[in-house]
Structures are given as C-alpha cells and as structure tokens.
C-alpha cells in the first residue's frame, strides 16, 4: 500500500479558508487555498502555511471565490513553484477577483497605518498588505486551464478530473484518483455545491461511487425560498418601489448574483410582470465579469446557450445600463422617477452601494433589497437587524427605507439539495468528511448521514490528518 494522507488546512468546523492537502510518497497536492474571512480566524491569513509552500507540487482550484482562492498569491510569494490547475472560465475570472482582493488588501493596510498613526498605537497585525497587485500578477503565469471532464495525470500515481459544480461560473467538483497496488482510490471534493434548476448555470454533477468524499455543509440545516418564490418576491419589490415612487436598491455580489439578477429582471419584463424600468448595474467588477460570462457561453446551461444563439442575450434589455466610470455612477443621482440600482459590495462594507444608500436610506418610498448573506459586523447586517440610525461615511442616517430580503438567490445548495447530492451515491463511501459549515449545519448533516445505512462521517478539526 502506498502512503495516502488527507489533511484539513481550513474550512474545518467553520466556513472560510478552504484548503485540503493530499499527500502521497511523490506529491503534495493542495485542493483550494482560501482566505479566512471570519473575524475570529483572520489571524490565520498571516501565519506561515502549515506545509512549506515549496514542498507543494500542485494546487487544484474548485472556484475563484476568495475563501477558496484568496491565499494563492501568498502561497506563490512564499515559494510555491508548481501549477495552479483550474477550469478555463475560472482562469478568466481569477485575475479580476484576485486583483480586486489585492487592491482591498492594499487600501486596508494604508487606512490602518494612517488610523494607527493618528491614534499613536499598533494593531494586532502588521500594517502591510497580505499581498499586493504585483504579487497577484506574479502568480498568473502558474495558472493552467483544464476543461471539465478531461482527466489529467499529475504523476504516475495521481490523476484528477473537474466536474461542473453549478455554484458560480467555472466552479468545479474535483475527482482525485490515486493508484494503489493496482487498486484505485477515489476522493471527491464537492467544492461549493450549487442549486439545481438555477438560471445560467448547469446543474451540479452527481456521482455514483467514491471511496472518500469531502463535502461542503454551508446550508446543512436550512432550506431556501423556492426559485419561484424568490422570483415572485423580486417582482413585488420592483412594483412596490414603482408604486411608492421610490428606488429599489440592491447590494450585489459581483460574480453570479449580479448576472442572475439581470437575467431575472430581463425575464420578468419580457413576461410583462414588471415594466422595462431603468436598471443600473453600477459596479466595474460586475460589469467586467458579465463580459466574461458572454465569452464563456459554452459553460452555461442549455437554455442560456439557446438564448444567446437566438440573439437574445440575457444580459441585455431596454433600460439596462452597465456602469463602469465614477462619472456614470454619479449621473445616476440626477435621474427622476423610480429606478433599480445594483451595486457592490454585497454586504455594504464598501463600494458604490454606500453612495446610493446615502441618497435613499431615509426615503420611506425606497426599498433596500438584501439578496445575500450579511455577515456579523457589516453595515448590511446592522440594517438587516433593524439598527437605526446607521453610520455611513462618518454621518448618521435614520433608516426609513423599507428593508426586504430574498434568500432564494443563494449560490449554495440548501439542505434538501445536499441530501439529494449524497443520495446519488449508489454505495456508501468509506467516509464522508464534512467541511465549510458552522457547527449547527455540520451537526444536522452529520445526523442525516449517520441515519443512512452503513455510512460513516467525520467533521475534521483544523489540521486533523487522516490515513486513507
Ligand atoms: Zn463559493
């Protein structure tokens, strides 16, 4: 038997910082290298990697969300010389997402340095960026695109294959096969699992067999709004804002959510359920990513491909304006009458959404529509929790606009979807490892898996290691 170990370097009994190490006699393969985003774990971004980067032979990337990809520039800076293998669409998205992350790191460091200087104190971490724009540019030559369903041999023992995960554009599940005395061992990494029957993307892949499964559990204890309920709520929000004479303001994540919302506005207007209202996507990053979608049509679902082929782009309709420049963004303020504004960031932690909120937050006729998870400590969460007044750019504003929420636009599988994905396995895997979830979600999914005949499950702790 060859040596085969699996070690959990992140997303272990918490959500962010996904990173798993496969170790054989010949290779050390990292699956994902994510940034920690939960406040309590941020310090780990600054620690040295649990495995020296120069000893890692390959990185396999499930998708470009920062909590899966965000430490790759640091890994390269600290000595990783191998290939970062990712899907072709992920390779297109990677520079946009990681450069944005680097700029945020640089701005945060400069801001902290200034503030600490004024206050005459030192923070818990150095006032330098975790990595810079230059660091991101330095790692781009190590990216190697590998299409879905094309098995790649990494060395004479290890092979891997990407399968569609249906989570965001380019997202993959990864099947790793290790040769062991003529007997293959298979590990499936679920990455983040998408929802079935979502617009734009193909459905998540399912598998009939695997020896080991590493599975996300973000929504292991909750179900979302049905797709129809989500669309109905969106339709009502637009019409309510028009009837009241206010604006509909939506904080939007730049990848997937923005494009999905544009798709829904287009569809609802086409069906006559809402008017072709002036709709602004006011986010240079979201606009850039929308262009990548248009270049990656072959990775979208059949319905969307058919739309494009018939000349009807889901990302174009009368009244839709994609705004990149600051002047364009400011010009939105001059418009009279009801409009829809989508802008980043998704949790109102920065970006142009704050400027639009300043103009709308105290107008009872406007609506703020929250369509994504709002983490503790963000302005989005404060408003969601009913805090008023709130501070924006140092000024206090009473919250008088209506607050509405839709949770059906999540890019993640819900409890029912996760159970469906597990039930596709015809034979119980030797073990299912649950990652990428808070305690309550993991517990709920653990109980479900234990209730299935002959299945074993583990929720690995940080740096826990398993011999496979
Ligand atoms: Zn993700």
Short mmCIF file of C-alpha atoms and ligand atoms in Angstrom, two decimals:
data_model
loop_
_atom_site.label_atom_id
_atom_site.label_comp_id
_atom_site.label_asym_id
_atom_site.label_seq_id
_atom_site.Cartn_x
_atom_site.Cartn_y
_atom_site.Cartn_z
CA UNK A 1 0.00 0.00 0.00
CA UNK A 2 1.22 3.49 -0.77
CA UNK A 3 1.08 6.31 1.71
CA UNK A 4 -2.07 8.39 1.19
CA UNK A 5 -3.00 11.07 3.65
CA UNK A 6 -5.62 13.78 3.71
CA UNK A 7 -5.10 16.79 5.95
CA UNK A 8 -7.58 19.60 6.65
CA UNK A 9 -5.87 23.00 6.50
CA UNK A 10 -9.00 25.17 6.61
CA UNK A 11 -12.82 25.37 6.48
CA UNK A 12 -12.66 22.89 9.37
CA UNK A 13 -15.75 23.36 11.56
CA UNK A 14 -16.07 26.87 10.19
CA UNK A 15 -16.84 28.27 6.73
CA UNK A 16 -13.93 30.14 5.14
CA UNK A 17 -10.27 29.34 4.36
CA UNK A 18 -10.97 26.15 2.35
CA UNK A 19 -7.76 24.15 1.90
CA UNK A 20 -7.06 20.43 1.93
CA UNK A 21 -3.78 18.60 1.43
CA UNK A 22 -3.45 15.24 -0.32
CA UNK A 23 -0.12 13.62 0.44
CA UNK A 24 1.45 10.60 -1.27
CA UNK A 25 5.07 9.42 -1.44
CA UNK A 26 5.61 11.51 -4.55
CA UNK A 27 3.32 14.51 -4.28
CA UNK A 28 1.72 17.08 -2.04
CA UNK A 29 -1.40 18.39 -3.70
CA UNK A 30 -3.36 21.30 -2.28
CA UNK A 31 -7.06 21.46 -3.10
CA UNK A 32 -8.01 25.16 -2.74
CA UNK A 33 -6.02 27.78 -0.86
CA UNK A 34 -8.66 30.09 0.57
CA UNK A 35 -8.57 33.29 2.55
CA UNK A 36 -10.12 33.35 6.01
CA UNK A 37 -12.91 35.91 6.19
CA UNK A 38 -14.50 35.20 9.58
CA UNK A 39 -13.27 37.77 12.07
CA UNK A 40 -12.15 35.13 14.62
CA UNK A 41 -9.89 33.38 12.10
CA UNK A 42 -8.36 36.34 10.23
CA UNK A 43 -5.07 35.86 12.11
CA UNK A 44 -4.51 32.58 10.22
CA UNK A 45 -4.11 34.54 6.95
CA UNK A 46 -0.92 35.97 8.44
CA UNK A 47 0.53 32.73 9.82
CA UNK A 48 3.00 30.70 7.80
CA UNK A 49 1.39 27.88 5.82
CA UNK A 50 1.10 24.58 7.73
CA UNK A 51 3.09 22.98 4.86
CA UNK A 52 6.11 24.82 3.40
CA UNK A 53 4.89 26.20 0.02
CA UNK A 54 7.99 24.94 -1.87
CA UNK A 55 7.09 21.36 -0.88
CA UNK A 56 3.63 21.57 -2.50
CA UNK A 57 3.66 20.06 -6.00
CA UNK A 58 0.26 21.22 -7.39
CA UNK A 59 -2.73 23.35 -6.47
CA UNK A 60 -6.18 22.30 -7.72
CA UNK A 61 -8.79 25.06 -7.53
CA UNK A 62 -12.54 24.39 -7.22
CA UNK A 63 -13.59 28.00 -7.94
CA UNK A 64 -12.46 31.62 -7.69
CA UNK A 65 -14.40 32.76 -4.61
CA UNK A 66 -11.86 34.34 -2.28
CA UNK A 67 -12.49 31.88 0.55
CA UNK A 68 -11.22 29.17 -1.84
CA UNK A 69 -8.58 31.04 -3.86
CA UNK A 70 -7.58 34.10 -1.83
CA UNK A 71 -4.27 32.86 -0.39
CA UNK A 72 -2.78 31.62 -3.69
CA UNK A 73 -0.78 34.87 -4.26
CA UNK A 74 0.69 34.50 -0.76
CA UNK A 75 1.49 30.81 -1.42
CA UNK A 76 3.38 31.79 -4.59
CA UNK A 77 5.11 34.72 -2.87
CA UNK A 78 6.32 32.31 -0.18
CA UNK A 79 7.79 29.75 -2.56
CA UNK A 80 5.18 27.63 -4.37
CA UNK A 81 6.55 26.96 -7.88
CA UNK A 82 4.06 24.44 -9.32
CA UNK A 83 0.94 24.74 -11.48
CA UNK A 84 -2.39 26.07 -10.27
CA UNK A 85 -4.88 23.92 -12.19
CA UNK A 86 -8.34 25.42 -12.71
CA UNK A 87 -11.17 25.39 -15.25
CA UNK A 88 -10.95 27.68 -18.32
CA UNK A 89 -13.70 30.03 -17.01
CA UNK A 90 -12.02 30.19 -13.58
CA UNK A 91 -8.78 31.15 -15.33
CA UNK A 92 -10.59 34.12 -16.92
CA UNK A 93 -12.16 35.19 -13.61
CA UNK A 94 -9.07 34.64 -11.42
CA UNK A 95 -7.19 37.88 -12.26
CA UNK A 96 -10.32 40.04 -11.86
CA UNK A 97 -11.20 38.57 -8.47
CA UNK A 98 -7.66 38.33 -7.05
CA UNK A 99 -6.59 41.79 -8.25
CA UNK A 100 -9.68 43.19 -6.55
CA UNK A 101 -8.68 41.32 -3.38
CA UNK A 102 -5.12 42.69 -3.59
CA UNK A 103 -6.38 46.27 -4.04
CA UNK A 104 -8.62 45.83 -0.98
CA UNK A 105 -5.63 44.49 1.00
CA UNK A 106 -3.52 47.47 -0.07
CA UNK A 107 -6.25 50.00 0.80
CA UNK A 108 -6.96 48.38 4.18
CA UNK A 109 -3.26 48.40 5.08
CA UNK A 110 -2.88 52.06 4.11
CA UNK A 111 -6.03 53.01 6.04
CA UNK A 112 -4.91 51.09 9.16
CA UNK A 113 -1.46 52.64 9.02
CA UNK A 114 -2.98 56.11 8.87
CA UNK A 115 -5.50 55.46 11.65
CA UNK A 116 -2.99 53.79 13.97
CA UNK A 117 -0.56 56.64 13.30
CA UNK A 118 -3.20 59.20 14.28
CA UNK A 119 -4.13 57.20 17.39
CA UNK A 120 -0.49 56.54 18.25
CA UNK A 121 -0.99 52.76 18.61
CA UNK A 122 -0.18 49.49 16.86
CA UNK A 123 -2.73 46.92 15.64
CA UNK A 124 -2.52 43.13 16.17
CA UNK A 125 -1.15 42.58 12.65
CA UNK A 126 1.47 44.38 10.52
CA UNK A 127 0.20 47.39 8.60
CA UNK A 128 1.28 45.94 5.26
CA UNK A 129 -0.95 44.24 2.68
CA UNK A 130 -1.17 40.44 2.91
CA UNK A 131 -0.26 40.59 -0.78
CA UNK A 132 -0.15 43.27 -3.44
CA UNK A 133 -1.35 43.74 -7.03
CA UNK A 134 2.22 42.87 -8.09
CA UNK A 135 2.05 39.57 -6.12
CA UNK A 136 -1.14 38.63 -7.98
CA UNK A 137 0.42 39.48 -11.33
CA UNK A 138 3.42 37.33 -10.40
CA UNK A 139 1.30 34.21 -9.89
CA UNK A 140 -0.76 34.42 -13.11
CA UNK A 141 1.86 32.55 -15.20
CA UNK A 142 1.36 29.48 -12.97
CA UNK A 143 -2.35 29.17 -13.87
CA UNK A 144 -3.12 26.23 -16.21
CA UNK A 145 -6.64 25.75 -17.55
CA UNK A 146 -8.08 22.24 -17.66
CA UNK A 147 -11.55 21.68 -19.20
CA UNK A 148 -14.34 19.81 -17.40
CA UNK A 149 -14.40 16.01 -17.89
CA UNK A 150 -10.80 15.85 -19.07
CA UNK A 151 -8.77 13.61 -16.72
CA UNK A 152 -5.22 14.83 -16.12
CA UNK A 153 -2.35 12.70 -14.83
CA UNK A 154 -0.34 14.66 -12.23
CA UNK A 155 2.30 11.94 -11.74
CA UNK A 156 2.38 8.16 -12.17
CA UNK A 157 0.06 7.65 -9.15
CA UNK A 158 -2.36 10.59 -9.11
CA UNK A 159 -4.98 11.70 -11.60
CA UNK A 160 -7.74 14.29 -11.31
CA UNK A 161 -10.80 15.45 -13.22
CA UNK A 162 -13.01 18.57 -12.95
CA UNK A 163 -16.80 18.18 -12.94
CA UNK A 164 -19.33 21.04 -13.06
CA UNK A 165 -20.41 22.18 -9.58
CA UNK A 166 -23.20 24.58 -10.64
CA UNK A 167 -22.14 27.10 -7.97
CA UNK A 168 -20.63 30.02 -9.92
CA UNK A 169 -19.22 30.35 -13.44
CA UNK A 170 -16.23 27.98 -13.74
CA UNK A 171 -16.91 26.17 -10.46
CA UNK A 172 -15.84 22.55 -10.22
CA UNK A 173 -16.07 19.46 -8.12
CA UNK A 174 -12.78 17.57 -8.21
CA UNK A 175 -12.42 13.82 -8.54
CA UNK A 176 -8.94 12.66 -7.50
CA UNK A 177 -7.89 9.09 -8.25
CA UNK A 178 -4.83 7.56 -6.60
CA UNK A 179 -3.31 4.27 -7.86
CA UNK A 180 -2.52 1.91 -5.02
CA UNK A 181 -1.15 -1.57 -5.94
CA UNK A 182 -3.47 -1.81 -8.90
CA UNK A 183 -6.39 -0.73 -6.76
CA UNK A 184 -7.61 2.80 -7.37
CA UNK A 185 -8.80 5.03 -4.54
CA UNK A 186 -11.14 7.89 -5.39
CA UNK A 187 -11.68 11.09 -3.42
CA UNK A 188 -14.42 13.53 -4.46
CA UNK A 189 -14.07 17.14 -3.32
CA UNK A 190 -17.50 18.73 -3.64
CA UNK A 191 -16.19 22.31 -3.62
CA UNK A 192 -19.21 24.55 -3.11
CA UNK A 193 -22.31 22.77 -4.40
CA UNK A 194 -24.77 24.88 -6.40
CA UNK A 195 -28.54 24.64 -6.62
CA UNK A 196 -30.44 22.58 -9.18
CA UNK A 197 -32.54 24.34 -11.86
CA UNK A 198 -30.86 27.72 -11.42
CA UNK A 199 -30.72 30.09 -14.37
CA UNK A 200 -27.46 30.49 -16.34
CA UNK A 201 -25.51 27.57 -14.83
CA UNK A 202 -25.65 23.86 -15.43
CA UNK A 203 -26.82 21.64 -12.59
CA UNK A 204 -24.25 20.31 -10.09
CA UNK A 205 -22.66 16.96 -11.01
CA UNK A 206 -23.61 13.83 -9.12
CA UNK A 207 -21.54 10.69 -8.56
CA UNK A 208 -22.40 7.04 -8.12
CA UNK A 209 -19.29 5.95 -6.28
CA UNK A 210 -16.26 7.27 -4.38
CA UNK A 211 -14.04 5.90 -1.64
CA UNK A 212 -13.94 9.22 0.20
CA UNK A 213 -15.99 12.38 -0.06
CA UNK A 214 -15.03 15.84 1.20
CA UNK A 215 -18.27 17.79 1.25
CA UNK A 216 -19.33 21.36 1.98
CA UNK A 217 -22.12 21.87 4.51
CA UNK A 218 -22.88 25.62 4.43
CA UNK A 219 -26.67 25.17 4.47
CA UNK A 220 -26.78 21.72 6.07
CA UNK A 221 -29.62 22.77 8.36
CA UNK A 222 -31.72 25.16 6.24
CA UNK A 223 -33.81 25.31 3.09
CA UNK A 224 -34.04 28.37 0.82
CA UNK A 225 -37.03 30.08 -0.77
CA UNK A 226 -38.09 28.08 -3.83
CA UNK A 227 -36.89 29.60 -7.14
CA UNK A 228 -40.49 30.65 -7.92
CA UNK A 229 -40.93 32.35 -4.51
CA UNK A 230 -37.62 34.18 -4.99
CA UNK A 231 -38.67 35.46 -8.40
CA UNK A 232 -42.13 36.48 -7.12
CA UNK A 233 -40.52 38.45 -4.28
CA UNK A 234 -38.21 40.22 -6.73
CA UNK A 235 -41.18 41.08 -8.96
CA UNK A 236 -43.13 42.51 -6.00
CA UNK A 237 -40.15 44.56 -4.81
CA UNK A 238 -39.82 46.27 -8.21
CA UNK A 239 -43.55 47.01 -8.45
CA UNK A 240 -43.75 48.22 -4.82
CA UNK A 241 -40.89 50.67 -5.38
CA UNK A 242 -42.53 51.99 -8.58
CA UNK A 243 -45.94 52.36 -6.90
CA UNK A 244 -44.42 54.22 -3.95
CA UNK A 245 -42.36 56.45 -6.25
CA UNK A 246 -39.04 55.29 -4.76
CA UNK A 247 -35.96 53.39 -5.91
CA UNK A 248 -35.07 49.72 -5.50
CA UNK A 249 -31.50 49.46 -4.20
CA UNK A 250 -29.77 46.05 -4.19
CA UNK A 251 -26.31 45.42 -2.71
CA UNK A 252 -24.88 42.88 -5.13
CA UNK A 253 -22.00 40.40 -5.18
CA UNK A 254 -20.12 40.86 -8.46
CA UNK A 255 -19.87 37.20 -9.50
CA UNK A 256 -23.03 35.27 -10.33
CA UNK A 257 -25.55 37.22 -8.20
CA UNK A 258 -25.32 40.36 -10.36
CA UNK A 259 -25.70 38.38 -13.61
CA UNK A 260 -28.52 36.29 -12.14
CA UNK A 261 -30.46 39.41 -11.09
CA UNK A 262 -30.05 40.92 -14.57
CA UNK A 263 -31.35 37.64 -16.01
CA UNK A 264 -34.44 37.78 -13.74
CA UNK A 265 -35.21 41.47 -14.50
CA UNK A 266 -34.97 40.66 -18.22
CA UNK A 267 -37.27 37.63 -17.84
CA UNK A 268 -39.86 39.40 -15.65
CA UNK A 269 -40.02 42.37 -18.02
CA UNK A 270 -40.27 40.02 -21.03
CA UNK A 271 -43.25 38.32 -19.35
CA UNK A 272 -44.89 41.71 -18.69
CA UNK A 273 -44.75 41.25 -14.89
CA UNK A 274 -42.62 44.37 -14.38
CA UNK A 275 -42.04 47.32 -16.74
CA UNK A 276 -38.71 47.80 -18.54
CA UNK A 277 -37.60 50.07 -15.70
CA UNK A 278 -34.23 51.87 -15.85
CA UNK A 279 -31.87 49.38 -14.23
CA UNK A 280 -28.27 50.16 -13.32
CA UNK A 281 -25.53 47.63 -12.67
CA UNK A 282 -23.15 50.11 -11.05
CA UNK A 283 -20.04 48.04 -10.42
CA UNK A 284 -16.95 47.92 -12.67
CA UNK A 285 -16.11 44.43 -11.39
CA UNK A 286 -19.64 43.08 -12.01
CA UNK A 287 -19.62 44.60 -15.49
CA UNK A 288 -16.22 43.03 -16.24
CA UNK A 289 -17.45 39.66 -15.00
CA UNK A 290 -20.63 39.94 -17.08
CA UNK A 291 -18.36 40.27 -20.14
CA UNK A 292 -16.55 37.06 -19.09
CA UNK A 293 -19.94 35.30 -18.95
CA UNK A 294 -20.52 36.39 -22.56
CA UNK A 295 -17.12 34.92 -23.53
CA UNK A 296 -17.83 31.65 -21.71
CA UNK A 297 -21.23 30.79 -23.18
CA UNK A 298 -20.19 27.15 -23.71
CA UNK A 299 -20.07 26.63 -19.92
CA UNK A 300 -23.60 27.96 -19.32
CA UNK A 301 -26.74 25.81 -19.29
CA UNK A 302 -28.60 24.76 -22.45
CA UNK A 303 -31.41 27.33 -22.00
CA UNK A 304 -28.95 30.22 -21.70
CA UNK A 305 -26.89 28.99 -24.67
CA UNK A 306 -30.11 28.82 -26.73
CA UNK A 307 -30.95 32.43 -25.72
CA UNK A 308 -27.54 33.64 -26.89
CA UNK A 309 -27.77 31.62 -30.13
CA UNK A 310 -31.16 33.20 -30.94
CA UNK A 311 -29.53 36.63 -30.49
CA UNK A 312 -31.28 37.35 -27.17
CA UNK A 313 -28.56 37.92 -24.60
CA UNK A 314 -29.97 37.52 -21.08
CA UNK A 315 -27.70 40.42 -20.12
CA UNK A 316 -29.30 43.00 -22.44
CA UNK A 317 -32.72 44.62 -22.22
CA UNK A 318 -34.18 48.08 -22.82
CA UNK A 319 -33.36 50.25 -19.82
CA UNK A 320 -30.36 48.23 -18.59
CA UNK A 321 -27.20 50.30 -18.09
CA UNK A 322 -23.84 48.80 -17.18
CA UNK A 323 -21.86 51.48 -15.36
CA UNK A 324 -18.08 51.38 -15.05
CA UNK A 325 -16.97 55.00 -14.60
CA UNK A 326 -17.31 57.17 -11.50
CA UNK A 327 -18.96 59.90 -13.61
CA UNK A 328 -21.54 57.37 -14.82
CA UNK A 329 -22.18 56.34 -11.25
CA UNK A 330 -22.70 59.92 -10.09
CA UNK A 331 -25.03 60.64 -13.02
CA UNK A 332 -27.48 58.06 -11.62
CA UNK A 333 -28.25 60.55 -8.84
CA UNK A 334 -29.71 63.03 -11.31
CA UNK A 335 -32.44 60.69 -12.56
CA UNK A 336 -36.04 61.48 -11.52
CA UNK A 337 -38.57 58.69 -11.09
CA UNK A 338 -38.15 55.08 -9.94
CA UNK A 339 -35.06 53.13 -10.91
CA UNK A 340 -33.32 49.90 -9.90
CA UNK A 341 -29.72 50.20 -8.67
CA UNK A 342 -27.48 47.17 -8.19
CA UNK A 343 -24.04 47.97 -6.77
CA UNK A 344 -21.28 46.38 -4.72
CA UNK A 345 -20.32 45.41 -2.18
CA UNK A 346 -22.81 42.68 -1.34
CA UNK A 347 -22.65 43.24 2.41
CA UNK A 348 -22.36 47.07 2.14
CA UNK A 349 -18.82 47.01 3.52
CA UNK A 350 -17.54 49.33 0.79
CA UNK A 351 -18.02 50.22 -2.86
CA UNK A 352 -20.59 52.38 -4.63
CA UNK A 353 -23.60 50.95 -2.79
CA UNK A 354 -22.81 53.24 0.15
CA UNK A 355 -23.23 56.37 -2.00
CA UNK A 356 -26.60 55.13 -3.25
CA UNK A 357 -27.68 54.32 0.30
CA UNK A 358 -26.86 57.84 1.49
CA UNK A 359 -29.40 59.12 -1.06
CA UNK A 360 -32.10 56.54 -0.34
CA UNK A 361 -31.82 55.30 3.24
CA UNK A 362 -34.05 58.00 4.74
CA UNK A 363 -36.68 57.85 1.94
CA UNK A 364 -39.69 55.72 3.06
CA UNK A 365 -40.68 55.24 -0.60
CA UNK A 366 -37.41 53.43 -1.49
CA UNK A 367 -36.66 49.76 -0.85
CA UNK A 368 -33.39 48.11 0.14
CA UNK A 369 -33.43 44.51 -1.08
CA UNK A 370 -30.96 42.12 0.57
CA UNK A 371 -30.31 39.12 -1.66
CA UNK A 372 -27.25 37.61 0.03
CA UNK A 373 -25.79 36.56 3.33
CA UNK A 374 -24.98 39.53 5.60
CA UNK A 375 -22.10 38.66 7.96
CA UNK A 376 -21.97 39.85 11.56
CA UNK A 377 -20.24 43.23 11.87
CA UNK A 378 -21.16 44.53 8.39
CA UNK A 379 -23.39 47.53 7.65
CA UNK A 380 -25.69 45.16 5.76
CA UNK A 381 -26.16 43.08 8.90
CA UNK A 382 -26.83 46.17 11.06
CA UNK A 383 -29.58 47.32 8.71
CA UNK A 384 -30.94 43.76 8.49
CA UNK A 385 -31.07 43.67 12.32
CA UNK A 386 -33.08 46.91 12.41
CA UNK A 387 -30.36 49.25 13.69
CA UNK A 388 -31.24 52.94 13.13
CA UNK A 389 -29.67 55.41 12.70
CA UNK A 390 -26.63 53.88 10.92
CA UNK A 391 -23.29 55.46 10.19
CA UNK A 392 -22.25 55.86 6.52
CA UNK A 393 -19.05 57.78 5.67
CA UNK A 394 -18.96 59.12 9.24
CA UNK A 395 -22.51 60.56 9.16
CA UNK A 396 -25.57 59.18 10.96
CA UNK A 397 -28.68 58.47 8.86
CA UNK A 398 -32.08 57.28 10.14
CA UNK A 399 -33.18 54.11 8.30
CA UNK A 400 -36.58 54.94 6.81
CA UNK A 401 -36.43 52.98 3.54
CA UNK A 402 -38.19 49.60 3.52
CA UNK A 403 -35.94 46.57 4.06
CA UNK A 404 -36.82 43.37 2.18
CA UNK A 405 -34.95 40.07 1.89
CA UNK A 406 -34.80 37.17 -0.56
CA UNK A 407 -32.69 34.12 0.33
CA UNK A 408 -33.54 32.03 -2.75
CA UNK A 409 -30.76 33.55 -4.88
CA UNK A 410 -28.05 31.76 -2.90
CA UNK A 411 -25.32 30.12 -5.00
CA UNK A 412 -25.27 27.28 -2.46
CA UNK A 413 -27.24 24.07 -2.29
CA UNK A 414 -29.68 24.03 0.62
CA UNK A 415 -30.34 21.12 3.00
CA UNK A 416 -32.60 19.31 0.52
CA UNK A 417 -30.04 19.73 -2.30
CA UNK A 418 -27.17 18.43 -0.14
CA UNK A 419 -29.20 15.35 0.79
CA UNK A 420 -30.06 14.84 -2.89
CA UNK A 421 -26.36 15.04 -3.82
CA UNK A 422 -25.43 12.44 -1.17
CA UNK A 423 -28.24 10.13 -2.25
CA UNK A 424 -26.78 9.85 -5.75
CA UNK A 425 -24.00 7.60 -4.38
CA UNK A 426 -25.11 4.01 -5.00
CA UNK A 427 -22.68 2.57 -2.41
CA UNK A 428 -21.71 4.27 0.86
CA UNK A 429 -18.25 5.88 0.60
CA UNK A 430 -15.75 4.67 3.22
CA UNK A 431 -16.06 8.07 4.86
CA UNK A 432 -17.70 11.44 4.25
CA UNK A 433 -15.73 14.41 5.62
CA UNK A 434 -17.88 17.47 6.30
CA UNK A 435 -16.26 20.89 5.90
CA UNK A 436 -17.20 24.51 5.09
CA UNK A 437 -20.02 24.86 7.63
CA UNK A 438 -20.89 26.27 11.03
CA UNK A 439 -21.42 23.79 13.90
CA UNK A 440 -25.23 23.63 13.58
CA UNK A 441 -25.10 22.92 9.84
CA UNK A 442 -22.43 20.25 10.24
CA UNK A 443 -24.35 18.59 13.08
CA UNK A 444 -27.58 18.45 11.09
CA UNK A 445 -25.86 16.90 8.06
CA UNK A 446 -23.84 14.54 10.27
CA UNK A 447 -27.05 13.22 11.79
CA UNK A 448 -28.57 12.76 8.34
CA UNK A 449 -25.53 10.80 7.08
CA UNK A 450 -25.42 8.62 10.21
CA UNK A 451 -29.08 7.74 9.66
CA UNK A 452 -28.15 6.19 6.30
CA UNK A 453 -27.26 2.51 6.46
CA UNK A 454 -23.53 1.74 6.52
CA UNK A 455 -22.32 5.34 6.11
CA UNK A 456 -19.59 6.90 8.24
CA UNK A 457 -18.98 10.59 8.65
CA UNK A 458 -16.38 12.85 10.23
CA UNK A 459 -16.18 16.60 10.84
CA UNK A 460 -12.41 17.15 10.84
CA UNK A 461 -10.79 19.67 13.17
CA UNK A 462 -8.22 22.23 11.97
CA UNK A 463 -5.00 20.42 10.89
CA UNK A 464 -6.53 17.00 11.55
CA UNK A 465 -4.99 14.30 9.35
CA UNK A 466 -6.43 11.00 8.09
CA UNK A 467 -4.68 7.98 6.56
CA UNK A 468 -6.78 6.81 3.63
ZN1 LIG B 1 -18.10 29.66 -3.29
#
